[in-house]
JSON list of C-alpha atoms in Angstrom, two decimals:
[
{"chain": "A", "resi": 1, "resn": "MET", "atom": "CA", "xyz": [-67.06, -120.36, 173.86]},
{"chain": "A", "resi": 2, "resn": "ILE", "atom": "CA", "xyz": [-67.49, -116.94, 175.49]},
{"chain": "A", "resi": 3, "resn": "HIS", "atom": "CA", "xyz": [-65.32, -116.13, 178.53]},
{"chain": "A", "resi": 4, "resn": "GLN", "atom": "CA", "xyz": [-65.36, -113.07, 180.79]},
{"chain": "A", "resi": 5, "resn": "VAL", "atom": "CA", "xyz": [-61.92, -111.60, 181.43]},
{"chain": "A", "resi": 6, "resn": "GLY", "atom": "CA", "xyz": [-60.42, -108.42, 182.80]},
{"chain": "A", "resi": 7, "resn": "VAL", "atom": "CA", "xyz": [-58.62, -106.16, 180.31]},
{"chain": "A", "resi": 8, "resn": "CYS", "atom": "CA", "xyz": [-56.56, -103.02, 180.82]},
{"chain": "A", "resi": 9, "resn": "ALA", "atom": "CA", "xyz": [-54.30, -100.93, 178.61]},
{"chain": "A", "resi": 10, "resn": "ILE", "atom": "CA", "xyz": [-50.86, -99.93, 179.86]},
{"chain": "A", "resi": 11, "resn": "THR", "atom": "CA", "xyz": [-48.96, -97.13, 178.15]},
{"chain": "A", "resi": 12, "resn": "ARG", "atom": "CA", "xyz": [-45.41, -98.19, 177.38]},
{"chain": "A", "resi": 13, "resn": "SER", "atom": "CA", "xyz": [-44.40, -95.10, 175.44]},
{"chain": "A", "resi": 14, "resn": "PRO", "atom": "CA", "xyz": [-46.42, -92.14, 174.14]},
{"chain": "A", "resi": 15, "resn": "ASP", "atom": "CA", "xyz": [-47.41, -94.05, 171.00]},
{"chain": "A", "resi": 16, "resn": "GLU", "atom": "CA", "xyz": [-47.52, -97.64, 172.27]},
{"chain": "A", "resi": 17, "resn": "GLU", "atom": "CA", "xyz": [-50.01, -99.51, 174.46]},
{"chain": "A", "resi": 18, "resn": "ILE", "atom": "CA", "xyz": [-49.85, -103.01, 175.84]},
{"chain": "A", "resi": 19, "resn": "TYR", "atom": "CA", "xyz": [-53.15, -104.75, 176.52]},
{"chain": "A", "resi": 20, "resn": "VAL", "atom": "CA", "xyz": [-53.18, -106.97, 179.59]},
{"chain": "A", "resi": 21, "resn": "VAL", "atom": "CA", "xyz": [-55.78, -109.72, 179.83]},
{"chain": "A", "resi": 22, "resn": "ALA", "atom": "CA", "xyz": [-56.35, -111.32, 183.24]},
{"chain": "A", "resi": 23, "resn": "LEU", "atom": "CA", "xyz": [-57.81, -114.81, 183.18]},
{"chain": "A", "resi": 24, "resn": "PRO", "atom": "CA", "xyz": [-59.51, -116.16, 186.31]},
{"chain": "A", "resi": 25, "resn": "GLU", "atom": "CA", "xyz": [-57.26, -117.99, 188.75]},
{"chain": "A", "resi": 26, "resn": "GLY", "atom": "CA", "xyz": [-57.33, -121.75, 188.66]},
{"chain": "A", "resi": 27, "resn": "ARG", "atom": "CA", "xyz": [-57.17, -122.04, 184.87]},
{"chain": "A", "resi": 28, "resn": "ASP", "atom": "CA", "xyz": [-54.63, -124.33, 183.34]},
{"chain": "A", "resi": 29, "resn": "ALA", "atom": "CA", "xyz": [-52.86, -121.97, 181.00]},
{"chain": "A", "resi": 30, "resn": "GLY", "atom": "CA", "xyz": [-49.90, -122.17, 178.72]},
{"chain": "A", "resi": 31, "resn": "ARG", "atom": "CA", "xyz": [-48.66, -120.43, 175.61]},
{"chain": "A", "resi": 32, "resn": "TRP", "atom": "CA", "xyz": [-51.21, -122.23, 173.45]},
{"chain": "A", "resi": 33, "resn": "LEU", "atom": "CA", "xyz": [-54.17, -120.85, 175.43]},
{"chain": "A", "resi": 34, "resn": "ALA", "atom": "CA", "xyz": [-52.50, -117.45, 175.71]},
{"chain": "A", "resi": 35, "resn": "GLN", "atom": "CA", "xyz": [-52.19, -117.26, 171.91]},
{"chain": "A", "resi": 36, "resn": "ARG", "atom": "CA", "xyz": [-55.90, -118.05, 171.55]},
{"chain": "A", "resi": 37, "resn": "VAL", "atom": "CA", "xyz": [-56.74, -115.28, 174.05]},
{"chain": "A", "resi": 38, "resn": "ILE", "atom": "CA", "xyz": [-54.42, -112.84, 172.24]},
{"chain": "A", "resi": 39, "resn": "ASN", "atom": "CA", "xyz": [-56.11, -113.62, 168.92]},
{"chain": "A", "resi": 40, "resn": "ALA", "atom": "CA", "xyz": [-59.58, -113.22, 170.49]},
{"chain": "A", "resi": 41, "resn": "LEU", "atom": "CA", "xyz": [-58.68, -109.80, 171.90]},
{"chain": "A", "resi": 42, "resn": "ARG", "atom": "CA", "xyz": [-57.07, -108.60, 168.67]},
{"chain": "A", "resi": 43, "resn": "ALA", "atom": "CA", "xyz": [-60.25, -109.58, 166.80]},
{"chain": "A", "resi": 44, "resn": "ARG", "atom": "CA", "xyz": [-62.14, -107.06, 168.98]},
{"chain": "A", "resi": 45, "resn": "LEU", "atom": "CA", "xyz": [-59.64, -104.18, 168.65]},
{"chain": "A", "resi": 46, "resn": "PRO", "atom": "CA", "xyz": [-59.97, -101.38, 166.11]},
{"chain": "A", "resi": 47, "resn": "LEU", "atom": "CA", "xyz": [-57.93, -102.01, 162.97]},
{"chain": "A", "resi": 48, "resn": "GLN", "atom": "CA", "xyz": [-55.31, -99.35, 163.81]},
{"chain": "A", "resi": 49, "resn": "LYS", "atom": "CA", "xyz": [-54.57, -101.12, 167.15]},
{"chain": "A", "resi": 50, "resn": "ILE", "atom": "CA", "xyz": [-54.55, -104.71, 165.92]},
{"chain": "A", "resi": 51, "resn": "ALA", "atom": "CA", "xyz": [-50.74, -104.94, 166.05]},
{"chain": "A", "resi": 52, "resn": "ALA", "atom": "CA", "xyz": [-50.64, -103.89, 169.71]},
{"chain": "A", "resi": 53, "resn": "GLU", "atom": "CA", "xyz": [-48.76, -106.07, 172.17]},
{"chain": "A", "resi": 54, "resn": "VAL", "atom": "CA", "xyz": [-50.91, -108.28, 174.42]},
{"chain": "A", "resi": 55, "resn": "VAL", "atom": "CA", "xyz": [-49.94, -110.02, 177.67]},
{"chain": "A", "resi": 56, "resn": "VAL", "atom": "CA", "xyz": [-52.11, -112.71, 179.27]},
{"chain": "A", "resi": 57, "resn": "LEU", "atom": "CA", "xyz": [-51.99, -113.17, 183.05]},
{"chain": "A", "resi": 58, "resn": "VAL", "atom": "CA", "xyz": [-53.47, -116.13, 184.87]},
{"chain": "A", "resi": 59, "resn": "GLY", "atom": "CA", "xyz": [-54.80, -114.52, 188.03]},
{"chain": "A", "resi": 60, "resn": "MET", "atom": "CA", "xyz": [-54.55, -110.78, 188.62]},
{"chain": "A", "resi": 61, "resn": "GLN", "atom": "CA", "xyz": [-50.98, -111.08, 189.85]},
{"chain": "A", "resi": 62, "resn": "GLY", "atom": "CA", "xyz": [-49.84, -113.58, 187.23]},
{"chain": "A", "resi": 63, "resn": "GLU", "atom": "CA", "xyz": [-49.22, -116.22, 189.92]},
{"chain": "A", "resi": 64, "resn": "SER", "atom": "CA", "xyz": [-50.02, -119.06, 187.56]},
{"chain": "A", "resi": 65, "resn": "GLY", "atom": "CA", "xyz": [-48.52, -117.62, 184.40]},
{"chain": "A", "resi": 66, "resn": "CYS", "atom": "CA", "xyz": [-47.65, -114.56, 182.37]},
{"chain": "A", "resi": 67, "resn": "PHE", "atom": "CA", "xyz": [-47.53, -114.99, 178.60]},
{"chain": "A", "resi": 68, "resn": "GLY", "atom": "CA", "xyz": [-46.88, -112.15, 176.15]},
{"chain": "A", "resi": 69, "resn": "SER", "atom": "CA", "xyz": [-47.12, -111.66, 172.42]},
{"chain": "A", "resi": 70, "resn": "SER", "atom": "CA", "xyz": [-43.43, -110.72, 172.64]},
{"chain": "A", "resi": 71, "resn": "PRO", "atom": "CA", "xyz": [-40.75, -111.34, 175.27]},
{"chain": "A", "resi": 72, "resn": "GLU", "atom": "CA", "xyz": [-40.29, -107.58, 175.69]},
{"chain": "A", "resi": 73, "resn": "ALA", "atom": "CA", "xyz": [-43.97, -106.94, 176.43]},
{"chain": "A", "resi": 74, "resn": "GLU", "atom": "CA", "xyz": [-44.04, -109.88, 178.83]},
{"chain": "A", "resi": 75, "resn": "ALA", "atom": "CA", "xyz": [-40.97, -108.58, 180.73]},
{"chain": "A", "resi": 76, "resn": "PHE", "atom": "CA", "xyz": [-42.42, -105.05, 180.87]},
{"chain": "A", "resi": 77, "resn": "VAL", "atom": "CA", "xyz": [-45.72, -106.26, 182.37]},
{"chain": "A", "resi": 78, "resn": "ARG", "atom": "CA", "xyz": [-43.95, -108.59, 184.82]},
{"chain": "A", "resi": 79, "resn": "ARG", "atom": "CA", "xyz": [-42.18, -105.54, 186.28]},
{"chain": "A", "resi": 80, "resn": "LEU", "atom": "CA", "xyz": [-45.55, -103.78, 186.70]},
{"chain": "A", "resi": 81, "resn": "ILE", "atom": "CA", "xyz": [-47.45, -106.69, 188.29]},
{"chain": "A", "resi": 82, "resn": "PRO", "atom": "CA", "xyz": [-47.31, -105.23, 191.84]},
{"chain": "A", "resi": 83, "resn": "ASP", "atom": "CA", "xyz": [-49.01, -102.04, 190.57]},
{"chain": "A", "resi": 84, "resn": "LEU", "atom": "CA", "xyz": [-51.64, -103.59, 188.28]},
{"chain": "A", "resi": 85, "resn": "ASP", "atom": "CA", "xyz": [-54.44, -103.17, 190.82]},
{"chain": "A", "resi": 86, "resn": "SER", "atom": "CA", "xyz": [-54.19, -99.40, 190.35]},
{"chain": "A", "resi": 87, "resn": "TYR", "atom": "CA", "xyz": [-54.93, -99.59, 186.60]},
{"chain": "A", "resi": 88, "resn": "ARG", "atom": "CA", "xyz": [-58.41, -99.20, 185.15]},
{"chain": "A", "resi": 89, "resn": "TRP", "atom": "CA", "xyz": [-59.72, -102.69, 184.38]},
{"chain": "A", "resi": 90, "resn": "GLN", "atom": "CA", "xyz": [-62.72, -103.44, 182.21]},
{"chain": "A", "resi": 91, "resn": "THR", "atom": "CA", "xyz": [-64.65, -106.67, 181.99]},
{"chain": "A", "resi": 92, "resn": "ARG", "atom": "CA", "xyz": [-64.82, -107.99, 178.44]},
{"chain": "A", "resi": 93, "resn": "GLU", "atom": "CA", "xyz": [-66.26, -111.06, 176.82]},
{"chain": "A", "resi": 94, "resn": "LEU", "atom": "CA", "xyz": [-63.88, -112.85, 174.49]},
{"chain": "A", "resi": 95, "resn": "ASP", "atom": "CA", "xyz": [-64.57, -115.87, 172.32]},
{"chain": "A", "resi": 96, "resn": "TRP", "atom": "CA", "xyz": [-61.82, -118.46, 172.11]}
]
């Protein structure tokens, strides 16, 4: 099923990006759904970026959950949540 989500890329270091996917508020989300979203996004990335870290937020501020492909990426994005509105977000359609 196709879902519209917000996606942005956050630079962690000069050679590393973390992709943040914002699901609409009100979704029941857990690690299982987050892993499906991570896989759906990675399927759309260029091959050289397929190993990039991905963090899934439920709601733009992660009020209902923040789930990362690694604990480090999740902690990094949690610290940036107050500033996420200033990043360039794109609407993408993902199939999960």
